[in-house]
PDB file of N, CA and C in Angstrom:
ATOM      1  N   MET A  13      21.281  59.950  66.851  1.00  0.00           N
ATOM      2  CA  MET A  13      22.180  61.202  66.891  1.00  0.00           C
ATOM      3  C   MET A  13      21.322  62.363  66.690  1.00  0.00           C
ATOM      4  N   LYS A  14      21.210  63.640  67.304  1.00  0.00           N
ATOM      5  CA  LYS A  14      20.279  64.350  67.101  1.00  0.00           C
ATOM      6  C   LYS A  14      21.134  65.629  66.403  1.00  0.00           C
ATOM      7  N   TYR A  15      20.517  66.355  65.562  1.00  0.00           N
ATOM      8  CA  TYR A  15      21.101  67.523  64.924  1.00  0.00           C
ATOM      9  C   TYR A  15      20.331  68.810  65.124  1.00  0.00           C
ATOM     10  N   GLN A  16      20.990  69.933  65.388  1.00  0.00           N
ATOM     11  CA  GLN A  16      20.607  71.142  65.408  1.00  0.00           C
ATOM     12  C   GLN A  16      19.905  71.995  64.424  1.00  0.00           C
ATOM     13  N   ALA A  17      20.373  71.709  63.135  1.00  0.00           N
ATOM     14  CA  ALA A  17      19.845  72.282  62.023  1.00  0.00           C
ATOM     15  C   ALA A  17      18.562  71.711  61.877  1.00  0.00           C
ATOM     16  N   LYS A  18      17.758  72.469  61.075  1.00  0.00           N
ATOM     17  CA  LYS A  18      16.430  71.812  60.598  1.00  0.00           C
ATOM     18  C   LYS A  18      16.411  71.707  59.192  1.00  0.00           C
ATOM     19  N   VAL A  19      15.653  70.541  59.010  1.00  0.00           N
ATOM     20  CA  VAL A  19      15.351  70.239  57.509  1.00  0.00           C
ATOM     21  C   VAL A  19      13.920  70.656  57.247  1.00  0.00           C
ATOM     22  N   PHE A  20      13.878  71.743  56.398  1.00  0.00           N
ATOM     23  CA  PHE A  20      12.644  72.283  55.933  1.00  0.00           C
ATOM     24  C   PHE A  20      12.074  71.578  54.485  1.00  0.00           C
ATOM     25  N   VAL A  21      10.921  70.866  54.696  1.00  0.00           N
ATOM     26  CA  VAL A  21      10.264  70.302  53.735  1.00  0.00           C
ATOM     27  C   VAL A  21       9.182  71.158  53.069  1.00  0.00           C
ATOM     28  N   VAL A  22       9.204  71.603  51.999  1.00  0.00           N
ATOM     29  CA  VAL A  22       8.161  72.420  51.228  1.00  0.00           C
ATOM     30  C   VAL A  22       7.628  71.732  50.000  1.00  0.00           C
ATOM     31  N   ASP A  23       6.360  71.263  50.233  1.00  0.00           N
ATOM     32  CA  ASP A  23       5.618  70.509  49.138  1.00  0.00           C
ATOM     33  C   ASP A  23       4.281  70.607  49.462  1.00  0.00           C
ATOM     34  N   ASP A  24       3.650  70.960  48.183  1.00  0.00           N
ATOM     35  CA  ASP A  24       2.043  71.000  48.335  1.00  0.00           C
ATOM     36  C   ASP A  24       1.255  69.729  48.380  1.00  0.00           C
ATOM     37  N   ASP A  25       2.025  68.697  48.341  1.00  0.00           N
ATOM     38  CA  ASP A  25       1.292  67.310  48.541  1.00  0.00           C
ATOM     39  C   ASP A  25       1.595  66.899  49.954  1.00  0.00           C
ATOM     40  N   LYS A  26       0.472  66.842  50.763  1.00  0.00           N
ATOM     41  CA  LYS A  26       0.569  66.405  52.263  1.00  0.00           C
ATOM     42  C   LYS A  26       1.073  65.222  52.571  1.00  0.00           C
ATOM     43  N   ALA A  27       0.945  64.193  51.685  1.00  0.00           N
ATOM     44  CA  ALA A  27       1.411  62.747  51.753  1.00  0.00           C
ATOM     45  C   ALA A  27       2.826  62.893  51.687  1.00  0.00           C
ATOM     46  N   VAL A  28       3.406  63.383  50.600  1.00  0.00           N
ATOM     47  CA  VAL A  28       4.741  63.656  50.623  1.00  0.00           C
ATOM     48  C   VAL A  28       5.350  64.324  51.816  1.00  0.00           C
ATOM     49  N   ARG A  29       5.048  65.415  52.120  1.00  0.00           N
ATOM     50  CA  ARG A  29       5.223  66.061  53.436  1.00  0.00           C
ATOM     51  C   ARG A  29       5.517  65.250  54.653  1.00  0.00           C
ATOM     52  N   ASP A  30       4.419  64.578  54.685  1.00  0.00           N
ATOM     53  CA  ASP A  30       4.392  63.781  55.930  1.00  0.00           C
ATOM     54  C   ASP A  30       5.476  62.450  55.737  1.00  0.00           C
ATOM     55  N   ALA A  31       5.483  61.907  54.771  1.00  0.00           N
ATOM     56  CA  ALA A  31       6.344  60.764  54.509  1.00  0.00           C
ATOM     57  C   ALA A  31       7.833  61.178  54.744  1.00  0.00           C
ATOM     58  N   LEU A  32       8.200  62.259  54.242  1.00  0.00           N
ATOM     59  CA  LEU A  32       9.522  62.778  54.131  1.00  0.00           C
ATOM     60  C   LEU A  32       9.823  63.273  55.747  1.00  0.00           C
ATOM     61  N   ALA A  33       8.794  63.834  56.456  1.00  0.00           N
ATOM     62  CA  ALA A  33       8.905  64.225  57.540  1.00  0.00           C
ATOM     63  C   ALA A  33       9.231  63.038  58.592  1.00  0.00           C
ATOM     64  N   MET A  34       8.536  62.022  58.374  1.00  0.00           N
ATOM     65  CA  MET A  34       8.507  60.843  59.060  1.00  0.00           C
ATOM     66  C   MET A  34       9.962  60.234  59.036  1.00  0.00           C
ATOM     67  N   GLN A  35      10.407  60.131  57.754  1.00  0.00           N
ATOM     68  CA  GLN A  35      11.655  59.335  57.655  1.00  0.00           C
ATOM     69  C   GLN A  35      12.800  60.346  58.130  1.00  0.00           C
ATOM     70  N   LEU A  36      12.745  61.530  58.135  1.00  0.00           N
ATOM     71  CA  LEU A  36      13.902  62.371  58.551  1.00  0.00           C
ATOM     72  C   LEU A  36      13.939  62.558  59.826  1.00  0.00           C
ATOM     73  N   GLU A  37      12.687  62.569  60.549  1.00  0.00           N
ATOM     74  CA  GLU A  37      12.646  62.417  62.064  1.00  0.00           C
ATOM     75  C   GLU A  37      13.262  61.125  62.671  1.00  0.00           C
ATOM     76  N   ALA A  38      12.989  60.035  61.922  1.00  0.00           N
ATOM     77  CA  ALA A  38      13.363  58.611  62.246  1.00  0.00           C
ATOM     78  C   ALA A  38      15.011  58.752  62.241  1.00  0.00           C
ATOM     79  N   ALA A  39      15.382  59.606  61.207  1.00  0.00           N
ATOM     80  CA  ALA A  39      16.959  59.608  61.348  1.00  0.00           C
ATOM     81  C   ALA A  39      17.586  60.584  62.259  1.00  0.00           C
ATOM     82  N   GLY A  40      16.609  61.172  62.925  1.00  0.00           N
ATOM     83  CA  GLY A  40      17.307  62.080  64.026  1.00  0.00           C
ATOM     84  C   GLY A  40      17.271  63.734  63.705  1.00  0.00           C
ATOM     85  N   TYR A  41      16.638  64.054  62.611  1.00  0.00           N
ATOM     86  CA  TYR A  41      16.739  65.313  62.114  1.00  0.00           C
ATOM     87  C   TYR A  41      15.484  66.047  62.817  1.00  0.00           C
ATOM     88  N   ALA A  42      15.515  67.395  63.102  1.00  0.00           N
ATOM     89  CA  ALA A  42      14.428  68.347  63.291  1.00  0.00           C
ATOM     90  C   ALA A  42      13.838  68.745  62.016  1.00  0.00           C
ATOM     91  N   VAL A  43      12.480  68.716  61.925  1.00  0.00           N
ATOM     92  CA  VAL A  43      11.795  69.066  60.694  1.00  0.00           C
ATOM     93  C   VAL A  43      10.759  69.760  60.766  1.00  0.00           C
ATOM     94  N   ALA A  44      10.567  70.710  59.855  1.00  0.00           N
ATOM     95  CA  ALA A  44       9.338  71.784  59.764  1.00  0.00           C
ATOM     96  C   ALA A  44       8.879  71.495  58.343  1.00  0.00           C
ATOM     97  N   THR A  45       7.791  71.372  58.175  1.00  0.00           N
ATOM     98  CA  THR A  45       6.956  71.304  56.979  1.00  0.00           C
ATOM     99  C   THR A  45       6.079  72.419  56.661  1.00  0.00           C
ATOM    100  N   PHE A  46       6.213  72.586  55.089  1.00  0.00           N
ATOM    101  CA  PHE A  46       5.195  73.875  54.783  1.00  0.00           C
ATOM    102  C   PHE A  46       4.626  73.488  53.544  1.00  0.00           C
ATOM    103  N   ALA A  47       3.275  73.623  53.366  1.00  0.00           N
ATOM    104  CA  ALA A  47       2.400  73.324  52.187  1.00  0.00           C
ATOM    105  C   ALA A  47       2.718  74.282  50.863  1.00  0.00           C
ATOM    106  N   GLY A  48       3.628  75.360  50.972  1.00  0.00           N
ATOM    107  CA  GLY A  48       3.819  76.092  49.878  1.00  0.00           C
ATOM    108  C   GLY A  48       5.123  76.974  50.046  1.00  0.00           C
ATOM    109  N   ALA A  49       5.562  77.569  49.009  1.00  0.00           N
ATOM    110  CA  ALA A  49       6.957  78.666  49.045  1.00  0.00           C
ATOM    111  C   ALA A  49       6.627  79.681  50.022  1.00  0.00           C
ATOM    112  N   GLY A  50       5.392  80.425  49.789  1.00  0.00           N
ATOM    113  CA  GLY A  50       4.830  81.509  50.700  1.00  0.00           C
ATOM    114  C   GLY A  50       4.863  81.277  52.162  1.00  0.00           C
ATOM    115  N   GLU A  51       4.311  80.141  52.557  1.00  0.00           N
ATOM    116  CA  GLU A  51       4.374  79.867  53.934  1.00  0.00           C
ATOM    117  C   GLU A  51       5.881  79.569  54.571  1.00  0.00           C
ATOM    118  N   PHE A  52       6.666  78.977  53.708  1.00  0.00           N
ATOM    119  CA  PHE A  52       8.061  78.954  54.125  1.00  0.00           C
ATOM    120  C   PHE A  52       8.696  80.140  54.303  1.00  0.00           C
ATOM    121  N   LEU A  53       8.635  80.960  53.166  1.00  0.00           N
ATOM    122  CA  LEU A  53       9.154  82.302  53.273  1.00  0.00           C
ATOM    123  C   LEU A  53       8.748  83.222  54.341  1.00  0.00           C
ATOM    124  N   ASP A  54       7.648  82.986  54.792  1.00  0.00           N
ATOM    125  CA  ASP A  54       6.971  83.766  55.771  1.00  0.00           C
ATOM    126  C   ASP A  54       7.629  83.399  57.190  1.00  0.00           C
ATOM    127  N   ALA A  55       7.772  82.098  57.396  1.00  0.00           N
ATOM    128  CA  ALA A  55       8.340  81.436  58.592  1.00  0.00           C
ATOM    129  C   ALA A  55       9.772  81.654  58.762  1.00  0.00           C
ATOM    130  N   CYS A  56      10.668  82.107  57.772  1.00  0.00           N
ATOM    131  CA  CYS A  56      12.263  81.950  58.016  1.00  0.00           C
ATOM    132  C   CYS A  56      12.689  83.518  57.928  1.00  0.00           C
ATOM    133  N   VAL A  57      13.754  83.681  58.696  1.00  0.00           N
ATOM    134  CA  VAL A  57      14.150  84.781  58.728  1.00  0.00           C
ATOM    135  C   VAL A  57      15.746  84.639  58.255  1.00  0.00           C
ATOM    136  N   PRO A  58      16.557  85.484  57.988  1.00  0.00           N
ATOM    137  CA  PRO A  58      17.880  85.633  57.594  1.00  0.00           C
ATOM    138  C   PRO A  58      18.685  84.944  58.924  1.00  0.00           C
ATOM    139  N   GLY A  59      19.566  84.057  58.744  1.00  0.00           N
ATOM    140  CA  GLY A  59      20.051  83.415  59.844  1.00  0.00           C
ATOM    141  C   GLY A  59      19.535  82.200  60.295  1.00  0.00           C
ATOM    142  N   THR A  60      18.488  81.584  59.596  1.00  0.00           N
ATOM    143  CA  THR A  60      17.789  80.393  59.879  1.00  0.00           C
ATOM    144  C   THR A  60      18.952  79.315  59.293  1.00  0.00           C
ATOM    145  N   TRP A  61      19.092  78.180  59.929  1.00  0.00           N
ATOM    146  CA  TRP A  61      19.976  77.412  59.513  1.00  0.00           C
ATOM    147  C   TRP A  61      19.309  76.022  59.303  1.00  0.00           C
ATOM    148  N   GLY A  62      19.846  75.346  58.172  1.00  0.00           N
ATOM    149  CA  GLY A  62      19.379  74.092  57.882  1.00  0.00           C
ATOM    150  C   GLY A  62      19.445  73.896  56.496  1.00  0.00           C
ATOM    151  N   CYS A  63      18.668  72.989  55.788  1.00  0.00           N
ATOM    152  CA  CYS A  63      18.476  72.731  54.398  1.00  0.00           C
ATOM    153  C   CYS A  63      16.925  72.719  53.925  1.00  0.00           C
ATOM    154  N   VAL A  64      16.667  72.995  52.803  1.00  0.00           N
ATOM    155  CA  VAL A  64      15.282  72.983  52.199  1.00  0.00           C
ATOM    156  C   VAL A  64      15.279  71.755  51.428  1.00  0.00           C
ATOM    157  N   ILE A  65      14.293  70.923  51.454  1.00  0.00           N
ATOM    158  CA  ILE A  65      13.859  69.980  50.180  1.00  0.00           C
ATOM    159  C   ILE A  65      12.439  70.613  49.855  1.00  0.00           C
ATOM    160  N   VAL A  66      12.620  70.776  48.493  1.00  0.00           N
ATOM    161  CA  VAL A  66      11.433  71.565  47.927  1.00  0.00           C
ATOM    162  C   VAL A  66      10.945  70.948  46.477  1.00  0.00           C
ATOM    163  N   ASP A  67       9.726  70.991  46.462  1.00  0.00           N
ATOM    164  CA  ASP A  67       8.988  70.344  45.176  1.00  0.00           C
ATOM    165  C   ASP A  67       9.393  71.195  44.124  1.00  0.00           C
ATOM    166  N   VAL A  68       9.411  70.711  42.974  1.00  0.00           N
ATOM    167  CA  VAL A  68       9.910  71.438  41.846  1.00  0.00           C
ATOM    168  C   VAL A  68       8.694  72.036  41.257  1.00  0.00           C
ATOM    169  N   ASP A  69       7.479  71.566  41.363  1.00  0.00           N
ATOM    170  CA  ASP A  69       6.182  71.869  40.837  1.00  0.00           C
ATOM    171  C   ASP A  69       5.166  72.168  41.913  1.00  0.00           C
ATOM    172  N   MET A  70       5.165  73.414  42.224  1.00  0.00           N
ATOM    173  CA  MET A  70       3.786  73.628  43.169  1.00  0.00           C
ATOM    174  C   MET A  70       2.986  74.787  42.601  1.00  0.00           C
ATOM    175  N   PRO A  71       1.869  75.031  43.023  1.00  0.00           N
ATOM    176  CA  PRO A  71       1.060  76.052  42.650  1.00  0.00           C
ATOM    177  C   PRO A  71       1.415  77.417  42.813  1.00  0.00           C
ATOM    178  N   ASP A  72       1.807  77.663  44.010  1.00  0.00           N
ATOM    179  CA  ASP A  72       2.011  79.149  44.439  1.00  0.00           C
ATOM    180  C   ASP A  72       3.463  79.758  43.697  1.00  0.00           C
ATOM    181  N   LYS A  73       4.296  78.937  43.994  1.00  0.00           N
ATOM    182  CA  LYS A  73       5.710  79.261  43.391  1.00  0.00           C
ATOM    183  C   LYS A  73       6.277  77.885  43.293  1.00  0.00           C
ATOM    184  N   ASP A  74       7.048  77.660  42.192  1.00  0.00           N
ATOM    185  CA  ASP A  74       7.800  76.362  42.038  1.00  0.00           C
ATOM    186  C   ASP A  74       8.994  76.546  42.612  1.00  0.00           C
ATOM    187  N   GLY A  75       9.635  75.234  42.739  1.00  0.00           N
ATOM    188  CA  GLY A  75      10.920  75.364  43.580  1.00  0.00           C
ATOM    189  C   GLY A  75      11.930  76.255  43.067  1.00  0.00           C
ATOM    190  N   LEU A  76      12.181  76.520  41.798  1.00  0.00           N
ATOM    191  CA  LEU A  76      13.233  77.240  41.511  1.00  0.00           C
ATOM    192  C   LEU A  76      12.957  78.786  41.691  1.00  0.00           C
ATOM    193  N   ALA A  77      11.519  79.144  41.691  1.00  0.00           N
ATOM    194  CA  ALA A  77      11.298  80.593  41.999  1.00  0.00           C
ATOM    195  C   ALA A  77      11.407  80.620  43.543  1.00  0.00           C
ATOM    196  N   LEU A  78      11.240  79.734  44.401  1.00  0.00           N
ATOM    197  CA  LEU A  78      11.476  79.671  45.783  1.00  0.00           C
ATOM    198  C   LEU A  78      12.960  79.926  46.238  1.00  0.00           C
ATOM    199  N   GLN A  79      13.841  79.200  45.194  1.00  0.00           N
ATOM    200  CA  GLN A  79      15.115  79.395  45.412  1.00  0.00           C
ATOM    201  C   GLN A  79      15.664  80.817  45.257  1.00  0.00           C
ATOM    202  N   GLN A  80      15.300  81.328  44.149  1.00  0.00           N
ATOM    203  CA  GLN A  80      15.446  82.727  43.882  1.00  0.00           C
ATOM    204  C   GLN A  80      14.999  83.559  45.039  1.00  0.00           C
ATOM    205  N   GLU A  81      13.761  83.601  45.574  1.00  0.00           N
ATOM    206  CA  GLU A  81      13.315  84.418  46.577  1.00  0.00           C
ATOM    207  C   GLU A  81      13.892  84.352  48.026  1.00  0.00           C
ATOM    208  N   MET A  82      14.732  83.142  48.069  1.00  0.00           N
ATOM    209  CA  MET A  82      15.490  82.939  49.134  1.00  0.00           C
ATOM    210  C   MET A  82      16.748  83.901  49.304  1.00  0.00           C
ATOM    211  N   ILE A  83      17.161  84.346  47.969  1.00  0.00           N
ATOM    212  CA  ILE A  83      18.441  84.987  47.965  1.00  0.00           C
ATOM    213  C   ILE A  83      18.009  86.394  48.572  1.00  0.00           C
ATOM    214  N   ARG A  84      17.008  87.147  48.222  1.00  0.00           N
ATOM    215  CA  ARG A  84      16.726  88.587  48.707  1.00  0.00           C
ATOM    216  C   ARG A  84      16.738  88.647  50.047  1.00  0.00           C
ATOM    217  N   PRO A  85      16.128  87.839  50.905  1.00  0.00           N
ATOM    218  CA  PRO A  85      16.151  87.983  52.419  1.00  0.00           C
ATOM    219  C   PRO A  85      17.554  87.617  53.083  1.00  0.00           C
ATOM    220  N   GLY A  86      18.424  87.028  52.139  1.00  0.00           N
ATOM    221  CA  GLY A  86      19.612  86.296  52.751  1.00  0.00           C
ATOM    222  C   GLY A  86      19.475  84.993  53.388  1.00  0.00           C
ATOM    223  N   LEU A  87      18.479  84.257  52.920  1.00  0.00           N
ATOM    224  CA  LEU A  87      18.374  82.737  53.357  1.00  0.00           C
ATOM    225  C   LEU A  87      19.377  81.963  52.719  1.00  0.00           C
ATOM    226  N   GLN A  88      20.260  81.611  53.302  1.00  0.00           N
ATOM    227  CA  GLN A  88      21.599  80.797  52.497  1.00  0.00           C
ATOM    228  C   GLN A  88      21.675  79.334  53.000  1.00  0.00           C
ATOM    229  N   MET A  89      20.879  78.520  52.441  1.00  0.00           N
ATOM    230  CA  MET A  89      20.684  77.149  52.873  1.00  0.00           C
ATOM    231  C   MET A  89      20.803  76.421  51.708  1.00  0.00           C
ATOM    232  N   PRO A  90      21.319  75.124  51.791  1.00  0.00           N
ATOM    233  CA  PRO A  90      21.232  74.334  50.618  1.00  0.00           C
ATOM    234  C   PRO A  90      19.787  73.843  50.199  1.00  0.00           C
ATOM    235  N   VAL A  91      19.722  73.673  48.921  1.00  0.00           N
ATOM    236  CA  VAL A  91      18.290  73.443  48.610  1.00  0.00           C
ATOM    237  C   VAL A  91      18.324  72.183  47.784  1.00  0.00           C
ATOM    238  N   ILE A  92      17.559  70.907  47.872  1.00  0.00           N
ATOM    239  CA  ILE A  92      17.314  69.738  47.291  1.00  0.00           C
ATOM    240  C   ILE A  92      16.051  69.851  46.699  1.00  0.00           C
ATOM    241  N   PHE A  93      16.068  69.692  45.316  1.00  0.00           N
ATOM    242  CA  PHE A  93      14.741  69.847  44.600  1.00  0.00           C
ATOM    243  C   PHE A  93      14.104  68.376  44.418  1.00  0.00           C
ATOM    244  N   LEU A  94      13.119  68.216  44.494  1.00  0.00           N
ATOM    245  CA  LEU A  94      12.330  67.074  44.608  1.00  0.00           C
ATOM    246  C   LEU A  94      11.065  67.068  43.658  1.00  0.00           C
ATOM    247  N   THR A  95      10.863  66.045  42.838  1.00  0.00           N
ATOM    248  CA  THR A  95       9.472  66.078  42.292  1.00  0.00           C
ATOM    249  C   THR A  95       9.187  64.656  41.999  1.00  0.00           C
ATOM    250  N   VAL A  96       7.841  64.313  41.765  1.00  0.00           N
ATOM    251  CA  VAL A  96       7.282  62.949  41.474  1.00  0.00           C
ATOM    252  C   VAL A  96       6.373  63.676  40.246  1.00  0.00           C
ATOM    253  N   LYS A  97       6.583  62.754  39.371  1.00  0.00           N
ATOM    254  CA  LYS A  97       5.554  62.746  38.147  1.00  0.00           C
ATOM    255  C   LYS A  97       5.098  61.322  37.827  1.00  0.00           C
TER     256      LYS A  97
END
């Protein structure tokens, strides 16, 4: 089954991004990956549809800061927080 909404994976760890993208794509989801919060915010505009899987601990902005930044431009998407310790 193919989905039209995208899953946005935001994580500074390339191995995590790649593994998540591979699993999500195998399940039929369209996926876009980003190495950081700033890169994600630059690519998305209001009206972007999907959900975001975001690392809690990133060097440029942590996941909570990214969620707050999404409010300003009107990016209204569900956010799933992920961390590996």
